[in-house]
mmCIF file of C-alpha atoms and ligand atoms in Angstrom:
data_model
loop_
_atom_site.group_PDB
_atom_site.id
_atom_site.type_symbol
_atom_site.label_atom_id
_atom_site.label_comp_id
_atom_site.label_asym_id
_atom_site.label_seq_id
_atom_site.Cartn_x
_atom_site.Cartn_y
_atom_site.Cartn_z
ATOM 1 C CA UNK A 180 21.237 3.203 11.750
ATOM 2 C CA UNK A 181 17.974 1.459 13.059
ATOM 3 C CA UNK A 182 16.149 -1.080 10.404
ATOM 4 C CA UNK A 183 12.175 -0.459 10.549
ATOM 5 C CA UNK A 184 10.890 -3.942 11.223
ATOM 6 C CA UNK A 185 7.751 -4.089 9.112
ATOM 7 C CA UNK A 186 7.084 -7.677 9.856
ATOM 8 C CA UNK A 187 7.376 -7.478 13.539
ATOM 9 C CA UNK A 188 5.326 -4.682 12.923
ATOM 10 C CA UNK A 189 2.559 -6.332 11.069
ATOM 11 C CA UNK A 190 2.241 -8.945 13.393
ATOM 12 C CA UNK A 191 1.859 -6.770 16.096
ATOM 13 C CA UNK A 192 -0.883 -4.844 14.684
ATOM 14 C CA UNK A 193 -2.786 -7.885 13.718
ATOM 15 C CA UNK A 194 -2.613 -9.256 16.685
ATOM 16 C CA UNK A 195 -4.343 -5.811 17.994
ATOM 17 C CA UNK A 196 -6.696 -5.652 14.972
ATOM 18 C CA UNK A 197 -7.940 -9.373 16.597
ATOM 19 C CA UNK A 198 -8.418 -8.112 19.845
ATOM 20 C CA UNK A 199 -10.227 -4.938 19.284
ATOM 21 C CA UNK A 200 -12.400 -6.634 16.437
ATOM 22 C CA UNK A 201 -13.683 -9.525 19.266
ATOM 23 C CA UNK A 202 -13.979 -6.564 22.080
ATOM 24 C CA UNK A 203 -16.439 -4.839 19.522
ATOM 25 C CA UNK A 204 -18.139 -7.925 18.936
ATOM 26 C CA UNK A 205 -17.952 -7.871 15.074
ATOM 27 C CA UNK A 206 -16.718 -9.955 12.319
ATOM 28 C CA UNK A 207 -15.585 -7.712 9.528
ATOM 29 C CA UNK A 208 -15.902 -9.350 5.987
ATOM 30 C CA UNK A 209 -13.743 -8.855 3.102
ATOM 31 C CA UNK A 210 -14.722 -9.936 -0.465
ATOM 32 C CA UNK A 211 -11.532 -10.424 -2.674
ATOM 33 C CA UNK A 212 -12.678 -10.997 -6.420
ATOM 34 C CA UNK A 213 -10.220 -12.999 -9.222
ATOM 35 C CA UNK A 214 -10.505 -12.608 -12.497
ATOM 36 C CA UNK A 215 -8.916 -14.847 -14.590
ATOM 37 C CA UNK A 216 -5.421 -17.131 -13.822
ATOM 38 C CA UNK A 217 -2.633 -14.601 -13.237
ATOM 39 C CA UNK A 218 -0.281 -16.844 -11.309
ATOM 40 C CA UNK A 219 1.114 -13.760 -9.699
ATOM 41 C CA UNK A 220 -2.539 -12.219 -8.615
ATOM 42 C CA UNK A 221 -3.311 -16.144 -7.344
ATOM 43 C CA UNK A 222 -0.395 -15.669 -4.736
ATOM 44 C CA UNK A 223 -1.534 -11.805 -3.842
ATOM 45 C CA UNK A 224 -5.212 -13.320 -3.388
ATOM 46 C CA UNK A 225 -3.919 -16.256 -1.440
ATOM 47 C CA UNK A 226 -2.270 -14.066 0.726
ATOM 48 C CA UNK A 227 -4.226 -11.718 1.574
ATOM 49 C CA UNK A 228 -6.913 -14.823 2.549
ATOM 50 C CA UNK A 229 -4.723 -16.151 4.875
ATOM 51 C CA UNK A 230 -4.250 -12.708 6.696
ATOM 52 C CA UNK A 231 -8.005 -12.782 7.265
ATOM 53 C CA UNK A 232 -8.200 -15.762 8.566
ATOM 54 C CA UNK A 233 -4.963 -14.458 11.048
ATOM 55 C CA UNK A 234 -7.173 -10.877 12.220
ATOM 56 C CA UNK A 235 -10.541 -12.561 12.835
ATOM 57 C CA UNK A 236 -11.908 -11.198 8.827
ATOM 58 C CA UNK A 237 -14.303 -13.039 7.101
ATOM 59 C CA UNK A 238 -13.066 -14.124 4.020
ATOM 60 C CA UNK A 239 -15.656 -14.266 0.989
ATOM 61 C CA UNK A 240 -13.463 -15.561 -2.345
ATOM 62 C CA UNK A 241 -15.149 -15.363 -5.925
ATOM 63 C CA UNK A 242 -12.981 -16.416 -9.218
ATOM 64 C CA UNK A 243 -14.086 -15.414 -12.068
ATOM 65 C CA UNK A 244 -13.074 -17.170 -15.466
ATOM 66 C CA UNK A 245 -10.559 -15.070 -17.957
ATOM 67 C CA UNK A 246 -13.494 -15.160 -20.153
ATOM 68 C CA UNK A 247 -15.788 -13.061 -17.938
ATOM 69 C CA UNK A 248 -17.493 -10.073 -19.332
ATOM 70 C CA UNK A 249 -17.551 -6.309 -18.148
ATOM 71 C CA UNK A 250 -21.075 -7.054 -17.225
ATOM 72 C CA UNK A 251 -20.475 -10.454 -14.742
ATOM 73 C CA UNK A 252 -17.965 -8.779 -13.575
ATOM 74 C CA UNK A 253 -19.751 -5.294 -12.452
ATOM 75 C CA UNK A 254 -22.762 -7.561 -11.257
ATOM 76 C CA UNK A 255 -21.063 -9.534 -9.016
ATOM 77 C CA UNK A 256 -19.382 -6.388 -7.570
ATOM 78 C CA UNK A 257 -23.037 -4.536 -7.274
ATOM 79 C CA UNK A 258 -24.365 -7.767 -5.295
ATOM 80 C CA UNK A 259 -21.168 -7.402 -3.068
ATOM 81 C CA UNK A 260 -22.031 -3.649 -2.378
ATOM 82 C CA UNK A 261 -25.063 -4.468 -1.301
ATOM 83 C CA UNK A 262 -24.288 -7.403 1.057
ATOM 84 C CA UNK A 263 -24.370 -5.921 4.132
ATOM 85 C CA UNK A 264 -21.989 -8.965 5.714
ATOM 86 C CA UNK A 265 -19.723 -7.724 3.267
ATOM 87 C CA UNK A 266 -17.553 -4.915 4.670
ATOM 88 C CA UNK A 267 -14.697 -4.401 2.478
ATOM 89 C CA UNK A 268 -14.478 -5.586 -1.292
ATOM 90 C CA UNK A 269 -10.951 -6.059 -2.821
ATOM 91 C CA UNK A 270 -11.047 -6.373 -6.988
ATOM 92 C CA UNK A 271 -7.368 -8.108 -7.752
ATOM 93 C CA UNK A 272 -5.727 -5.925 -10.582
ATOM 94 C CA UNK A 273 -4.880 -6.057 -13.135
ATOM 95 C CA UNK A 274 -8.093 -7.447 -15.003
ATOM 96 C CA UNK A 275 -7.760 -9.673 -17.955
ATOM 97 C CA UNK A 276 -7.431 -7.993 -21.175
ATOM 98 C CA UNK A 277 -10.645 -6.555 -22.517
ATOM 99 C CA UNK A 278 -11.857 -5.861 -19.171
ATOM 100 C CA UNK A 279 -12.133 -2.218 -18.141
ATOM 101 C CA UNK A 280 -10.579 -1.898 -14.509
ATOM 102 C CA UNK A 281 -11.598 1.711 -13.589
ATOM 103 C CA UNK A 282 -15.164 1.103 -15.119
ATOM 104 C CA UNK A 283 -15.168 -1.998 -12.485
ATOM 105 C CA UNK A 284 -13.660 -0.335 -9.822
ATOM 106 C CA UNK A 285 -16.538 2.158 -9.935
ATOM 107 C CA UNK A 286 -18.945 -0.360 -8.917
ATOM 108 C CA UNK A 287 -17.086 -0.277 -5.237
ATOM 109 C CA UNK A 288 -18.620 1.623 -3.066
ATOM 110 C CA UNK A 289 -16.433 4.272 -1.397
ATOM 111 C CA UNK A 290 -17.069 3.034 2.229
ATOM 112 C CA UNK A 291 -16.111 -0.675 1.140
ATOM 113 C CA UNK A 292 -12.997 0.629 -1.453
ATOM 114 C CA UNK A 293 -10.600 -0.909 1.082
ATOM 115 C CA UNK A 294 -7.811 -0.438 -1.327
ATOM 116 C CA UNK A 295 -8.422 3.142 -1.069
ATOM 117 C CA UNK A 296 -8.356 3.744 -4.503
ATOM 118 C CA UNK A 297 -11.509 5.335 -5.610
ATOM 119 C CA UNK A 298 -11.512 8.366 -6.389
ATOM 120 C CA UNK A 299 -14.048 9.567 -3.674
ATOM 121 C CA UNK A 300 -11.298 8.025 -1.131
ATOM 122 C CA UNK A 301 -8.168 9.909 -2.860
ATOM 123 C CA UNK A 302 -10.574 13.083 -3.066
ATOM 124 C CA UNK A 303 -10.566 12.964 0.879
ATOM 125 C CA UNK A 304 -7.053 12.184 1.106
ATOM 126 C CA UNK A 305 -6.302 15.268 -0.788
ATOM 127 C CA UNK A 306 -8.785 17.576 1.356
ATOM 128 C CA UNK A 307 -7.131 15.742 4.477
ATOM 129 C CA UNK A 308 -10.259 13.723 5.557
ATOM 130 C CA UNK A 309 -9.287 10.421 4.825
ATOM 131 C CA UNK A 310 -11.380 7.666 5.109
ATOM 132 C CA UNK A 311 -9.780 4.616 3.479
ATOM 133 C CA UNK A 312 -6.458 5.314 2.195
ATOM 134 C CA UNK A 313 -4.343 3.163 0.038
ATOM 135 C CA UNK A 314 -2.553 0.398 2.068
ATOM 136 C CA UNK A 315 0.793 0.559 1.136
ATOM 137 C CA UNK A 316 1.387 4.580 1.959
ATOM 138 C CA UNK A 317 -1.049 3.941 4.982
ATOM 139 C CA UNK A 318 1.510 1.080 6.128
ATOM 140 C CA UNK A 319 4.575 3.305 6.020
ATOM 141 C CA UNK A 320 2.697 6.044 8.049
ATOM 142 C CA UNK A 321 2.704 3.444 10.707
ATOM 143 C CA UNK A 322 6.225 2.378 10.353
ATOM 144 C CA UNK A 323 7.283 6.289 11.035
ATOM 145 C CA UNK A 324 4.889 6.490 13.465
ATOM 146 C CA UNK A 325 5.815 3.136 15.245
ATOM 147 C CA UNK A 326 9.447 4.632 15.750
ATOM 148 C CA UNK A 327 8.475 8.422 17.159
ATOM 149 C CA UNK A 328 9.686 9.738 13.664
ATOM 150 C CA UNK A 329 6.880 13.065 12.920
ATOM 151 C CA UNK A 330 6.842 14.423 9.714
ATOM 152 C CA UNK A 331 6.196 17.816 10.867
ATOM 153 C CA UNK A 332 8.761 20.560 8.924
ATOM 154 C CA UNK A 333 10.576 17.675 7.429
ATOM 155 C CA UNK A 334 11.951 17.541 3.782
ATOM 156 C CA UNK A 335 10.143 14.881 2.362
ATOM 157 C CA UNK A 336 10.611 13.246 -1.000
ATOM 158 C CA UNK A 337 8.686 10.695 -2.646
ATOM 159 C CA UNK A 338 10.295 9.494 -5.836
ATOM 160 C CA UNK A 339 7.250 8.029 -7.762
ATOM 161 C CA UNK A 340 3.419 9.391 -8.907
ATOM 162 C CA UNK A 341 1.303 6.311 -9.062
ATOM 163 C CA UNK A 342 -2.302 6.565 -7.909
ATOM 164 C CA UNK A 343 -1.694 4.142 -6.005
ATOM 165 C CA UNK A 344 1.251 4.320 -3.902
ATOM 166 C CA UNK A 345 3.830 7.750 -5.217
ATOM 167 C CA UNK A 346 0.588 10.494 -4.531
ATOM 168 C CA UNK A 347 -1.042 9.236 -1.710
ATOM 169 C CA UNK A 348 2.386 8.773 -0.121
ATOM 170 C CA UNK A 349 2.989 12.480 -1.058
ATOM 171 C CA UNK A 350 -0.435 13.475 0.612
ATOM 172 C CA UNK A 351 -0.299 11.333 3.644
ATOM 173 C CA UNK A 352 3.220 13.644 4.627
ATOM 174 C CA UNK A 353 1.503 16.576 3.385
ATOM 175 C CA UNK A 354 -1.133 15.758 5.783
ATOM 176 C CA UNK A 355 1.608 15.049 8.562
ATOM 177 C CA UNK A 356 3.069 18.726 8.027
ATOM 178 C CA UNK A 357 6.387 17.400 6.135
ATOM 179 C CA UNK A 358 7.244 19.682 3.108
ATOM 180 C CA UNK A 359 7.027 17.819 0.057
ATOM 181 C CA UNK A 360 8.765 17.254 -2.885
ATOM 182 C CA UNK A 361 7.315 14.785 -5.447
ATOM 183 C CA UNK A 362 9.601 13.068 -8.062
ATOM 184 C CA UNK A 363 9.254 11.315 -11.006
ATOM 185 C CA UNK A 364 10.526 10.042 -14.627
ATOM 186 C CA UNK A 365 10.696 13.491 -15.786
ATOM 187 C CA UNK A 366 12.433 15.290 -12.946
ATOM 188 C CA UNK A 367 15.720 17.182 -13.226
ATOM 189 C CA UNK A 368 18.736 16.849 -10.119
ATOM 190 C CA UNK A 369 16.550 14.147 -9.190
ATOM 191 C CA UNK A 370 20.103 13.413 -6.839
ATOM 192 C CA UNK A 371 20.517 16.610 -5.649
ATOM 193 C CA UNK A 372 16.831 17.034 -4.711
ATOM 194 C CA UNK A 373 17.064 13.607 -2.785
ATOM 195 C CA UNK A 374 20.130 14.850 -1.112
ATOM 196 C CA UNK A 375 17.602 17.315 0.777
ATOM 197 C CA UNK A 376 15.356 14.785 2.085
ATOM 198 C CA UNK A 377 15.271 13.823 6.089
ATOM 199 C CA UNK A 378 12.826 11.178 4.863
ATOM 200 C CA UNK A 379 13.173 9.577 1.455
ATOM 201 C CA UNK A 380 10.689 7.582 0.184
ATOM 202 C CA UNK A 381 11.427 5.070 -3.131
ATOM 203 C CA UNK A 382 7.938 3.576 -5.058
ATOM 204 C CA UNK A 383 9.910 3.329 -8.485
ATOM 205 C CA UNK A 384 10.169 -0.116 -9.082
ATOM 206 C CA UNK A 385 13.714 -0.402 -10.374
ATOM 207 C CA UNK A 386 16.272 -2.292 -8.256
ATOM 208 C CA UNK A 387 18.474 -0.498 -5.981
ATOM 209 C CA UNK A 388 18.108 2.818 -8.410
ATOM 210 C CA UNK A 389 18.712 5.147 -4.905
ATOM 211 C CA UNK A 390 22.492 4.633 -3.913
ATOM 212 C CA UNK A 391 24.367 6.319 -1.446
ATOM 213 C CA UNK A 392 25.331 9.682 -3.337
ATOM 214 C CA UNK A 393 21.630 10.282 -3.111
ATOM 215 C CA UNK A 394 21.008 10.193 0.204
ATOM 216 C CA UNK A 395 21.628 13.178 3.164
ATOM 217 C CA UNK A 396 23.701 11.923 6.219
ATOM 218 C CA UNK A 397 20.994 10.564 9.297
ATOM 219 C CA UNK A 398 17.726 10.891 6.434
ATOM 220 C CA UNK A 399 15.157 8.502 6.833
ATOM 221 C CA UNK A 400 14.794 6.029 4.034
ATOM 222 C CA UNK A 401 11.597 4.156 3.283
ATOM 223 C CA UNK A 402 11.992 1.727 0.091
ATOM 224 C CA UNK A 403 8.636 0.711 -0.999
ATOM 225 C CA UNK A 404 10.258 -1.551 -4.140
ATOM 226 C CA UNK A 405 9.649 -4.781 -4.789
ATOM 227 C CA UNK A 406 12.200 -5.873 -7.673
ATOM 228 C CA UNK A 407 14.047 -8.824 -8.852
ATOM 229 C CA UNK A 408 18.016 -8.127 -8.906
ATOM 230 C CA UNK A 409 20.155 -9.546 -11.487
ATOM 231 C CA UNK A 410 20.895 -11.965 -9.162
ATOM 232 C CA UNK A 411 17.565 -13.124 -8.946
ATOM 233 C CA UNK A 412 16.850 -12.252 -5.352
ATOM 234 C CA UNK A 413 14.293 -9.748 -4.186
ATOM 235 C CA UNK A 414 15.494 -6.250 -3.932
ATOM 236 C CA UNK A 415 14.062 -2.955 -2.993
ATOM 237 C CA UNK A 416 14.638 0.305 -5.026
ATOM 238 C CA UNK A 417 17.193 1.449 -2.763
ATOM 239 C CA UNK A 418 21.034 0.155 -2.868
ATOM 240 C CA UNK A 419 20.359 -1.366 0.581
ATOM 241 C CA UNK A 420 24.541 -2.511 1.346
ATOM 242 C CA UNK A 421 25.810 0.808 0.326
ATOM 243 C CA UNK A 422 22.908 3.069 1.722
ATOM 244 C CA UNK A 423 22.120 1.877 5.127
ATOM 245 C CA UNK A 424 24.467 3.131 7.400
ATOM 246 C CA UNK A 425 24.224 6.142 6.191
ATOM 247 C CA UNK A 426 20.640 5.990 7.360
ATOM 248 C CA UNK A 427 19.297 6.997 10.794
ATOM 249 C CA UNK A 428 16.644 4.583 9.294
ATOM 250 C CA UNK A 429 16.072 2.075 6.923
ATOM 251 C CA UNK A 430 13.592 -0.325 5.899
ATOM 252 C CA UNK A 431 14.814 -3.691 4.648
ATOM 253 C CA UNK A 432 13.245 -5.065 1.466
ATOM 254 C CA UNK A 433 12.049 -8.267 1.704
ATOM 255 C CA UNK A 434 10.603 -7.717 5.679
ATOM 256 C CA UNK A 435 9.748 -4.080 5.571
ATOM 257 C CA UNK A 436 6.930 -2.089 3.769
ATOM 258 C CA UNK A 437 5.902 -5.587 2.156
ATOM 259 C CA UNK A 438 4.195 -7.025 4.990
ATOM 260 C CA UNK A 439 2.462 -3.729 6.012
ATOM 261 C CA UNK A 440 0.666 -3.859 2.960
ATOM 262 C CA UNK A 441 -1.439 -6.257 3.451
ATOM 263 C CA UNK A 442 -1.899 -5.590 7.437
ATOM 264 C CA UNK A 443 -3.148 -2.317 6.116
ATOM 265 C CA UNK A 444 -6.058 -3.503 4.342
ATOM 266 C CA UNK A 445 -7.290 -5.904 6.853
ATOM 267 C CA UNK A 446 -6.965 -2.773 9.300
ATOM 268 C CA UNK A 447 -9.163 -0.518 6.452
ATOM 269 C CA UNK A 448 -11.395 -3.885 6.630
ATOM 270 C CA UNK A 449 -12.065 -3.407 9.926
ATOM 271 C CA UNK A 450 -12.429 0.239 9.973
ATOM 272 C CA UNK A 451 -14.971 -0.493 7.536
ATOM 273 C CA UNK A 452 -16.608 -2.644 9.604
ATOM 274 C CA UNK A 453 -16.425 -0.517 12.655
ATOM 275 C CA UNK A 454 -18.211 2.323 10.878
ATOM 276 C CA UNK A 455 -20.580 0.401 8.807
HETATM 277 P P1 NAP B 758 4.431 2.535 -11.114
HETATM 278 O O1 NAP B 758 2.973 2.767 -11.268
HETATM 279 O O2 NAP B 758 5.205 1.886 -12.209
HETATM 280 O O3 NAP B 758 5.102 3.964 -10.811
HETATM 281 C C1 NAP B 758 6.488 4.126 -10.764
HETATM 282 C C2 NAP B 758 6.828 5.574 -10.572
HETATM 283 O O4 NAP B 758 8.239 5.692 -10.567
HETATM 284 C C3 NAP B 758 6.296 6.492 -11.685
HETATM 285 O O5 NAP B 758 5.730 7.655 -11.132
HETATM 286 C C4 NAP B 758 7.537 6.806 -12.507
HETATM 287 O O6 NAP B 758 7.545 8.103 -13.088
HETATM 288 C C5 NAP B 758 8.632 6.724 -11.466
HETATM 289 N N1 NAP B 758 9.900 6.424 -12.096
HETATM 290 C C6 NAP B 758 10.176 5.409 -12.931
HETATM 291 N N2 NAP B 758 11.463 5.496 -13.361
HETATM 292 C C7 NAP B 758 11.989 6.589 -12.770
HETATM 293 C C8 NAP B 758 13.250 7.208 -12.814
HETATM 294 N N3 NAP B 758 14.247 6.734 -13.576
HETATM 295 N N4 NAP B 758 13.455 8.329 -12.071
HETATM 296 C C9 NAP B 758 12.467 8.841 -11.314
HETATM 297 N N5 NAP B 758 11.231 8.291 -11.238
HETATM 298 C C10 NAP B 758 11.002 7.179 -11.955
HETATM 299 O O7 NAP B 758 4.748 1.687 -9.803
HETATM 300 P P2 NAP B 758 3.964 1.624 -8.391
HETATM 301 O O8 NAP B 758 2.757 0.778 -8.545
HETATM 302 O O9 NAP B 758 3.856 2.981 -7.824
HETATM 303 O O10 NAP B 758 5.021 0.775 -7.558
HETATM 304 C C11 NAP B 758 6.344 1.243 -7.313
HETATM 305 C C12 NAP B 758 7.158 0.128 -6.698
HETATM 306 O O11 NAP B 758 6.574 -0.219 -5.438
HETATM 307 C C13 NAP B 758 7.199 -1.174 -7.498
HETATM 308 O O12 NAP B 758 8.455 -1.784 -7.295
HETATM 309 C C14 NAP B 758 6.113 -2.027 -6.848
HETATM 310 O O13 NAP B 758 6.356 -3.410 -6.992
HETATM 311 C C15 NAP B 758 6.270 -1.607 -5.416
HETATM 312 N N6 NAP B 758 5.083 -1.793 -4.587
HETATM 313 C C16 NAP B 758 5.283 -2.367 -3.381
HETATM 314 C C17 NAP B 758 4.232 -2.545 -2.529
HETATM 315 C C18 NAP B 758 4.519 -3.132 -1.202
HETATM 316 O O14 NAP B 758 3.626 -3.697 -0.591
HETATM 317 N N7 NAP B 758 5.743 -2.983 -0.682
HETATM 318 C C19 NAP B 758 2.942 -2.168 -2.903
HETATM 319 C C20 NAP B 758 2.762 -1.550 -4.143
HETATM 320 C C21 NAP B 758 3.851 -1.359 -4.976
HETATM 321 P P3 NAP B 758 6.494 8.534 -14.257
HETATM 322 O O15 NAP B 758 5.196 8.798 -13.541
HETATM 323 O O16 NAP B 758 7.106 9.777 -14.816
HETATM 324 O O17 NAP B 758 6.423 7.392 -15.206
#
C-alpha cells in the first residue's frame, strides 16, 4: 500500500504554478465574492486568499452583507466579468437564504467560472473538451496521474452524483478511458459493485461508510470525504484503519484530496489567465 500525498503534492504544484506564471510574465487575478457571515465559508474564503498570495494570484476580496439583494449581488459579479485584471471569479456557496445561487452563478462568465461549474464548462467536460473543470475531480486526476496510475480499461466507480464533485469525477475517467460505474443513494449491491473497482472513488459525505468488505484486493482508493467522526476528528468516507492495506493506494483524509482542491483552482486561475 502507497498513501497519495496530496499535500506534498499541492505544494509542489504551486510552487510550479509560481514559476511558470513569472516566466509568462503575468499576474493572474482571482475575485472571491462573500455573501453574508457563514463562519464556515469565512475559513474556505480565507483560505483560498492565502493560496493566492502563495502562487503569485492576485487576490481581489468583496463581502457582501447577509442582507444583499439578487440584484447587488449579480452587479457586482457583471462588473467582475468585465474587469479585464480579473481572471477568475470564485462566488462562495452557499448564498444566504433568499438569494438564488444558480441565477448568480450565471452572471460568471464561462472563461472566468474557475470553479468549473457552469454549465457551459460541465457541457465541455461531457463532450471531452474541457476547459475549466471542477477543482476537486481535477485535483484527483493529478494525484493518479502524479503516481503513473492510467485509467485506461480500468473499473472505475464513483460513489456519489453531485454537480460538483460525483459527475465530473465520473467524466474526467470517462475521458481517461476507465469504464465507469456511477453510484449513488439509490443503487442496489452498491458492495458488490465496489468490489469490481481497480479505482474507487468516495464523494458521499458520510464517515468511513466504504469499509474493507467493499473494496477488491490492490484497487485504488480515492476518498474525497470530508466528515466529522463520532469522535470528533476529521474523517474521510472511507474506513481508513481497516481499508488501507488492502489498498495498492490510498489517500489519507485530512492531507489528501483536501489540499488539491484548492491548488486546483489557483491552477484553473492561471489557465485562465494564460488564455485570456
Ligand atoms: P453531496 O452533494 O451531498 O452528494 C453526495 C452524494 O453521495 C449524492 O450523490 C448521494 O446520492 C450519495 N450518497 C449519499 N448517501 C449515500 C449512500 N448511503 N449510498 C450511496 N450513495 C450515497 O456531496 P458532495 O458535495 O458531492 O460532497 C461529497 C463529500 O465530499 C462530502 O463529504 C464533502 O464534504 C466532500 N468534499 C470534499 C472536497 C475536498 O476538497 N476534499 C471538495 C468537495 C466536497 P443521491 O444523489 O442519490 O442523493
Amino acid at each position: 500500500m502507497k498513501l497519495i500525498d496530496g499535500k506534498a503534492l499541492a505544494a509542489k504544484m504551486r510552487a510550479e504554478l509560481k514559476e511558470k506564471m513569472q516566466k509568462a510574465n503575468i499576474t493572474p487575478g482571482l475575485a472571491v465574492v462573500l455573501v453574508g457571515n457563514d463562519p464556515a465559508s469565512q475559513i474556505y474564503v480565507r483560505n483560498k486568499i492565502r493560496a493566492c498570495g502563495e502562487v503569485g494570484v492576485r487576490s481581489y476580496s468583496y463581502e457582501l452583507p447577509e442582507t444583499a439583494t439578487q440584484k447587488e449581488v449579480e452587479d457586482l459579479l457583471d462588473g467582475l466579468a468585465k474587469n479585464p485584471e480579473i481572471h477568475g471569479i470564485l462566488l462562495q456557496l452557499p448564498l444566504p437564504k433568499g438569494l438564488d445561487a444558480e441565477s448568480a452563478m450565471a452572471r460568471i462568465p464561462a472563461d472566468k467560472d474557475v470553479d468549473g461549474f457552469s454549465a457551459e464548462n460541465l457541457g465541455l467536460l461531457t463532450l471531452h473538451k474541457e476547459k475549466l473543470v471542477s477543482c476537486t475531480p481535477l485535483g484527483v486526476m493529478k494525484m493518479l496521474e502524479s503516481e503513473g496510475i492510467d485509467p485506461t480499461g480500468k473499473q472505475a466507480v464513483v460513489i456519489g452524483r453531485s454537480d460538483t464533485v460525483g459527475k465530473p469525477m465520473a467524466m474526467l475517467l470517462l475521458n481517461a478511458n476507465a469504464t465507469v460505474t456511477v453510484c449513488h443513494s439509490k443503487t442496489k449491491n452498491l458492495a458488490e459493485i465496489c468490489r469490481n473497482a481497480d479505482i474507487l472513488v468516495a464523494a458521499i459525505g458520510r464517515p468511513k461508510f466504504v469499509t474493507r468488505d467493499m473494496v477488491k484486493e490492490g484497487a485504488v482508493v480515492v476518498d474525497i470525504g470530508i466528515n466529522r467522526g463520532a469522535d470528533g476528528k476529521i474523517c474521510g468516507d472511507v474506513d481508513f484503519e481497516n481499508v488501507a492495506d488492502k489498498t495498492s493506494y490510498i489517500t489519507p483524509v485530512p492531507g489528501g484530496v483536501g489540499p488539491m482542491t484548492i491548488t486546483m483552482l489557483m491552477y484553473n486561475t492561471c489557465e485562465a489567465a494564460l488564455k485570456g
